[in-house]
Amino acid sequence: MKIIMLGAPGAGKGTQAKMIAEKYSVPHVSTGDIFRANIKNGTELGKQAKEYMDAGKLVPDELTVKILLDRVAQDDCKNGYVLDGFPRTIPQAQVLEDALNKLGEKIDYAINVDVPDENIVKRMSGRRACLKCGATYHIEHIPPKQEGICDTCGSELVLRDDDKPETVLNRLKVYHDQTQPLIDFYSERNVLKTVDGTRDLKDVFADIIAILG
Ligand code: ADP
Ligand code: AMP
């Protein structure tokens, strides 16, 4: 099963993608997590990506597409995957589609987690992330058991640099300009499913399970 998560930054793509990955035993592939791991490890890719991420811009397609295609070519992705944060532009979607076509494969579902802009800034300022294992919390809605500490790996939780309100507004604009057109792209391919992402995370997940079966 090959699934794409669509939606604005902060809509809950990562939260739902992790739950889908666990239930359906497929890897959760997040380009944002891959970039953050590279930044943490001080790689050349990390240095290049950080500049764009901190400004709320997209990392250029030339850098992004290769790391994604390399990742989904790995063995653990043979039976499918859930993509979170990729594609974010029409050219990225086209490259992925071409690569899959060559293998006689296709995306099965593009799940659009729909949350209006008004809710997003609040969600993002409350998001706390574990940069070690990629777990995500929310200080009000989904708090960790111990404040500031990751339930999964015990590392310190941080407010991501790009979750500051001024950067979030840039990211929302970039989303509407460059990523939202993907809703039509996948709708035309008859794989688009939209869920109401403003509901409790368990209700959102129940809606997604009803779609995936
Ligand atoms: P995205 O991957 O789309 O950027 P996240 O999954 O990281 O978004 O979620 C953004 C923030 O909103 C996080 O702090 C997360 O814990 C919180 N969140 C996710 N889903 C919900 C929900 N259904 N209700 C309330 N808060 C949520
Ligand atoms: P995310 O963790 O998905 O919110 O991504 C954080 C940031 O990483 C984004 O704001 C972009 O700067 C960058 N990024 C992640 N995925 C992509 C992508 N597919 N294309 C371009 N930039 C990306």
GROMACS .gro file of C-alpha atoms and ligand atoms in nm:
model
  263
    1MET     CA    1   0.000   0.000   0.000
    2LYS     CA    2   0.151   0.334  -0.109
    3ILE     CA    3   0.004   0.635   0.064
    4ILE     CA    4   0.071   1.008   0.042
    5MET     CA    5  -0.029   1.247   0.319
    6LEU     CA    6  -0.138   1.589   0.195
    7GLY     CA    7  -0.229   1.893   0.400
    8ALA     CA    8  -0.099   2.225   0.532
    9PRO     CA    9   0.203   2.230   0.762
   10GLY     CA   10   0.070   2.138   1.106
   11ALA     CA   11  -0.244   1.968   0.976
   12GLY     CA   12  -0.143   1.645   1.150
   13LYS     CA   13   0.014   1.455   0.859
   14GLY     CA   14   0.305   1.327   1.064
   15THR     CA   15   0.086   1.231   1.361
   16GLN     CA   16  -0.147   1.027   1.140
   17ALA     CA   17   0.134   0.890   0.921
   18LYS     CA   18   0.304   0.734   1.224
   19MET     CA   19  -0.021   0.565   1.328
   20ILE     CA   20  -0.085   0.438   0.974
   21ALA     CA   21   0.273   0.308   0.951
   22GLU     CA   22   0.230   0.112   1.270
   23LYS     CA   23  -0.112  -0.034   1.188
   24TYR     CA   24  -0.030  -0.135   0.831
   25SER     CA   25   0.338  -0.226   0.893
   26VAL     CA   26   0.481   0.008   0.631
   27PRO     CA   27   0.763   0.260   0.685
   28HIS     CA   28   0.682   0.625   0.761
   29VAL     CA   29   0.892   0.832   0.522
   30SER     CA   30   0.915   1.201   0.610
   31THR     CA   31   1.139   1.425   0.401
   32GLY     CA   32   1.128   1.682   0.685
   33ASP     CA   33   1.263   1.418   0.927
   34ILE     CA   34   1.535   1.322   0.679
   35PHE     CA   35   1.641   1.687   0.645
   36ARG     CA   36   1.635   1.739   1.024
   37ALA     CA   37   1.850   1.428   1.077
   38ASN     CA   38   2.098   1.566   0.824
   39ILE     CA   39   2.103   1.905   0.998
   40LYS     CA   40   2.164   1.735   1.333
   41ASN     CA   41   2.449   1.530   1.186
   42GLY     CA   42   2.604   1.836   1.019
   43THR     CA   43   2.600   1.693   0.665
   44GLU     CA   44   2.638   1.905   0.351
   45LEU     CA   45   2.273   1.830   0.260
   46GLY     CA   46   2.169   1.942   0.610
   47LYS     CA   47   2.359   2.272   0.574
   48GLN     CA   48   2.192   2.343   0.241
   49ALA     CA   49   1.843   2.242   0.357
   50LYS     CA   50   1.856   2.440   0.684
   51GLU     CA   51   1.879   2.774   0.506
   52TYR     CA   52   1.550   2.711   0.324
   53MET     CA   53   1.373   2.545   0.617
   54ASP     CA   54   1.450   2.825   0.863
   55ALA     CA   55   1.304   3.075   0.616
   56GLY     CA   56   0.987   2.868   0.579
   57LYS     CA   57   1.071   2.797   0.214
   58LEU     CA   58   1.076   2.468   0.030
   59VAL     CA   59   1.408   2.293  -0.017
   60PRO     CA   60   1.471   2.292  -0.396
   61ASP     CA   61   1.334   1.994  -0.589
   62GLU     CA   62   1.687   1.899  -0.708
   63LEU     CA   63   1.790   1.823  -0.349
   64THR     CA   64   1.461   1.674  -0.235
   65VAL     CA   65   1.367   1.435  -0.513
   66LYS     CA   66   1.689   1.234  -0.503
   67ILE     CA   67   1.680   1.166  -0.129
   68LEU     CA   68   1.316   1.056  -0.156
   69LEU     CA   69   1.372   0.825  -0.452
   70ASP     CA   70   1.676   0.672  -0.280
   71ARG     CA   71   1.475   0.618   0.037
   72VAL     CA   72   1.176   0.446  -0.129
   73ALA     CA   73   1.412   0.222  -0.327
   74GLN     CA   74   1.528   0.063   0.000
   75ASP     CA   75   1.422  -0.289   0.089
   76ASP     CA   76   1.183  -0.196   0.370
   77CYS     CA   77   0.970   0.001   0.120
   78LYS     CA   78   0.904  -0.301  -0.102
   79ASN     CA   79   0.551  -0.356   0.030
   80GLY     CA   80   0.462   0.011   0.041
   81TYR     CA   81   0.512   0.322   0.252
   82VAL     CA   82   0.341   0.629   0.384
   83LEU     CA   83   0.493   0.952   0.253
   84ASP     CA   84   0.468   1.254   0.482
   85GLY     CA   85   0.576   1.591   0.341
   86PHE     CA   86   0.648   1.462  -0.007
   87PRO     CA   87   0.550   1.555  -0.273
   88ARG     CA   88   0.514   1.925  -0.202
   89THR     CA   89   0.523   2.054  -0.560
   90ILE     CA   90   0.375   1.936  -0.891
   91PRO     CA   91   0.723   1.860  -1.035
   92GLN     CA   92   0.796   1.639  -0.729
   93ALA     CA   93   0.467   1.454  -0.781
   94GLN     CA   94   0.547   1.410  -1.148
   95VAL     CA   95   0.893   1.266  -1.079
   96LEU     CA   96   0.748   1.022  -0.827
   97GLU     CA   97   0.473   0.920  -1.069
   98ASP     CA   98   0.726   0.864  -1.350
   99ALA     CA   99   0.952   0.657  -1.122
  100LEU     CA  100   0.656   0.442  -1.011
  101ASN     CA  101   0.528   0.405  -1.368
  102LYS     CA  102   0.863   0.258  -1.469
  103LEU     CA  103   0.810  -0.010  -1.204
  104GLY     CA  104   0.446  -0.065  -1.306
  105GLU     CA  105   0.334   0.078  -0.971
  106LYS     CA  106   0.123   0.369  -0.850
  107ILE     CA  107   0.012   0.563  -0.546
  108ASP     CA  108  -0.297   0.398  -0.393
  109TYR     CA  109  -0.424   0.680  -0.171
  110ALA     CA  110  -0.352   1.050  -0.127
  111ILE     CA  111  -0.505   1.145   0.207
  112ASN     CA  112  -0.573   1.515   0.244
  113VAL     CA  113  -0.583   1.614   0.611
  114ASP     CA  114  -0.794   1.927   0.594
  115VAL     CA  115  -0.738   2.197   0.859
  116PRO     CA  116  -0.818   2.569   0.803
  117ASP     CA  117  -0.536   2.824   0.833
  118GLU     CA  118  -0.689   2.973   1.151
  119ASN     CA  119  -0.616   2.654   1.344
  120ILE     CA  120  -0.267   2.605   1.208
  121VAL     CA  121  -0.066   2.879   1.381
  122LYS     CA  122  -0.200   2.768   1.720
  123ARG     CA  123  -0.116   2.407   1.652
  124MET     CA  124   0.236   2.486   1.541
  125SER     CA  125   0.324   2.707   1.839
  126GLY     CA  126   0.222   2.419   2.066
  127ARG     CA  127   0.407   2.150   1.871
  128ARG     CA  128   0.707   1.996   2.043
  129ALA     CA  129   0.934   1.767   1.847
  130CYS     CA  130   1.191   1.505   1.933
  131LEU     CA  131   1.479   1.555   1.693
  132LYS     CA  132   1.623   1.214   1.785
  133CYS     CA  133   1.333   0.978   1.700
  134GLY     CA  134   1.093   1.211   1.515
  135ALA     CA  135   0.806   1.183   1.767
  136THR     CA  136   0.572   1.484   1.781
  137TYR     CA  137   0.362   1.617   2.068
  138HIS     CA  138   0.136   1.911   2.139
  139ILE     CA  139   0.160   2.089   2.474
  140GLU     CA  140  -0.222   2.102   2.510
  141HIS     CA  141  -0.371   1.833   2.284
  142ILE     CA  142  -0.111   1.556   2.287
  143PRO     CA  143   0.126   1.619   2.580
  144PRO     CA  144   0.417   1.388   2.664
  145LYS     CA  145   0.393   1.197   2.993
  146GLN     CA  146   0.675   1.406   3.137
  147GLU     CA  147   0.693   1.771   3.030
  148GLY     CA  148   0.967   1.836   2.773
  149ILE     CA  149   1.076   1.471   2.748
  150CYS     CA  150   1.004   1.229   2.462
  151ASP     CA  151   0.790   0.930   2.572
  152THR     CA  152   0.954   0.708   2.312
  153CYS     CA  153   1.327   0.772   2.354
  154GLY     CA  154   1.368   1.000   2.658
  155SER     CA  155   1.532   1.285   2.464
  156GLU     CA  156   1.459   1.652   2.517
  157LEU     CA  157   1.167   1.798   2.318
  158VAL     CA  158   1.212   2.125   2.128
  159LEU     CA  159   1.007   2.392   1.952
  160ARG     CA  160   1.126   2.359   1.592
  161ASP     CA  161   1.299   2.671   1.454
  162ASP     CA  162   1.049   2.679   1.169
  163ASP     CA  163   0.745   2.659   1.400
  164LYS     CA  164   0.782   3.021   1.518
  165PRO     CA  165   0.466   3.216   1.420
  166GLU     CA  166   0.635   3.443   1.162
  167THR     CA  167   0.785   3.142   0.980
  168VAL     CA  168   0.458   2.948   1.001
  169LEU     CA  169   0.282   3.227   0.808
  170ASN     CA  170   0.545   3.197   0.532
  171ARG     CA  171   0.504   2.820   0.527
  172LEU     CA  172   0.127   2.854   0.491
  173LYS     CA  173   0.171   3.087   0.195
  174VAL     CA  174   0.417   2.844   0.034
  175TYR     CA  175   0.167   2.563   0.099
  176HIS     CA  176  -0.117   2.745  -0.078
  177ASP     CA  177   0.102   2.852  -0.371
  178GLN     CA  178   0.298   2.533  -0.435
  179THR     CA  179   0.149   2.233  -0.253
  180GLN     CA  180  -0.228   2.280  -0.262
  181PRO     CA  181  -0.237   2.221  -0.642
  182LEU     CA  182  -0.151   1.858  -0.559
  183ILE     CA  183  -0.508   1.814  -0.437
  184ASP     CA  184  -0.628   1.849  -0.797
  185PHE     CA  185  -0.336   1.642  -0.926
  186TYR     CA  186  -0.435   1.339  -0.715
  187SER     CA  187  -0.807   1.401  -0.753
  188GLU     CA  188  -0.760   1.367  -1.130
  189ARG     CA  189  -0.596   1.030  -1.064
  190ASN     CA  190  -0.893   0.920  -0.852
  191VAL     CA  191  -0.687   0.852  -0.539
  192LEU     CA  192  -0.770   1.162  -0.334
  193LYS     CA  193  -0.952   1.116  -0.001
  194THR     CA  194  -1.016   1.412   0.228
  195VAL     CA  195  -1.056   1.385   0.607
  196ASP     CA  196  -1.152   1.657   0.856
  197GLY     CA  197  -0.825   1.716   1.043
  198THR     CA  198  -0.977   1.951   1.302
  199ARG     CA  199  -1.122   1.660   1.500
  200ASP     CA  200  -0.956   1.466   1.779
  201LEU     CA  201  -0.661   1.264   1.647
  202LYS     CA  202  -0.834   0.933   1.722
  203ASP     CA  203  -1.141   1.036   1.520
  204VAL     CA  204  -0.920   1.147   1.230
  205PHE     CA  205  -0.744   0.811   1.243
  206ALA     CA  206  -1.077   0.623   1.247
  207ASP     CA  207  -1.177   0.810   0.929
  208ILE     CA  208  -0.847   0.714   0.767
  209ILE     CA  209  -0.883   0.347   0.862
  210ALA     CA  210  -1.232   0.347   0.712
  211ILE     CA  211  -1.074   0.464   0.385
  212LEU     CA  212  -0.776   0.228   0.385
  213GLY     CA  213  -0.973  -0.073   0.503
  214ADP     P1  214   0.231   1.800   1.011
  214ADP     O1  215   0.310   1.670   1.003
  214ADP     O2  216   0.114   1.803   0.917
  214ADP     O3  217   0.316   1.922   0.998
  214ADP     P2  218   0.193   1.725   1.292
  214ADP     O4  219   0.146   1.584   1.281
  214ADP     O5  220   0.333   1.746   1.339
  214ADP     O6  221   0.165   1.807   1.154
  214ADP     O7  222   0.090   1.802   1.388
  214ADP     C1  223   0.107   1.943   1.418
  214ADP     C2  224   0.077   1.966   1.566
  214ADP     O8  225  -0.063   1.944   1.591
  214ADP     C3  226   0.153   1.872   1.660
  214ADP     O9  227   0.186   1.944   1.777
  214ADP     C4  228   0.053   1.761   1.688
  214ADP    O10  229   0.079   1.700   1.813
  214ADP     C5  230  -0.080   1.836   1.686
  214ADP     N1  231  -0.192   1.756   1.634
  214ADP     C6  232  -0.189   1.662   1.536
  214ADP     N2  233  -0.311   1.611   1.513
  214ADP     C7  234  -0.397   1.678   1.597
  214ADP     C8  235  -0.539   1.674   1.621
  214ADP     N3  236  -0.620   1.591   1.552
  214ADP     N4  237  -0.589   1.756   1.713
  214ADP     C9  238  -0.508   1.842   1.782
  214ADP     N5  239  -0.375   1.851   1.766
  214ADP    C10  240  -0.319   1.771   1.674
  215AMP     P1  241   0.793   1.909   0.754
  215AMP     O1  242   0.866   1.834   0.859
  215AMP     O2  243   0.725   1.817   0.655
  215AMP     O3  244   0.700   2.014   0.810
  215AMP     O4  245   0.903   1.985   0.668
  215AMP     C1  246   0.983   2.089   0.726
  215AMP     C2  247   1.054   2.168   0.615
  215AMP     O5  248   1.140   2.080   0.540
  215AMP     C3  249   0.962   2.231   0.511
  215AMP     O6  250   0.908   2.356   0.553
  215AMP     C4  251   1.059   2.246   0.392
  215AMP     O7  252   1.148   2.355   0.411
  215AMP     C5  253   1.142   2.117   0.403
  215AMP     N1  254   1.081   2.008   0.324
  215AMP     C6  255   1.031   1.890   0.371
  215AMP     N2  256   0.982   1.814   0.272
  215AMP     C7  257   1.002   1.886   0.157
  215AMP     C8  258   0.971   1.865   0.019
  215AMP     N3  259   0.909   1.753  -0.022
  215AMP     N4  260   1.006   1.962  -0.069
  215AMP     C9  261   1.069   2.073  -0.030
  215AMP     N5  262   1.098   2.102   0.097
  215AMP    C10  263   1.065   2.009   0.190
   0.00000   0.00000   0.00000
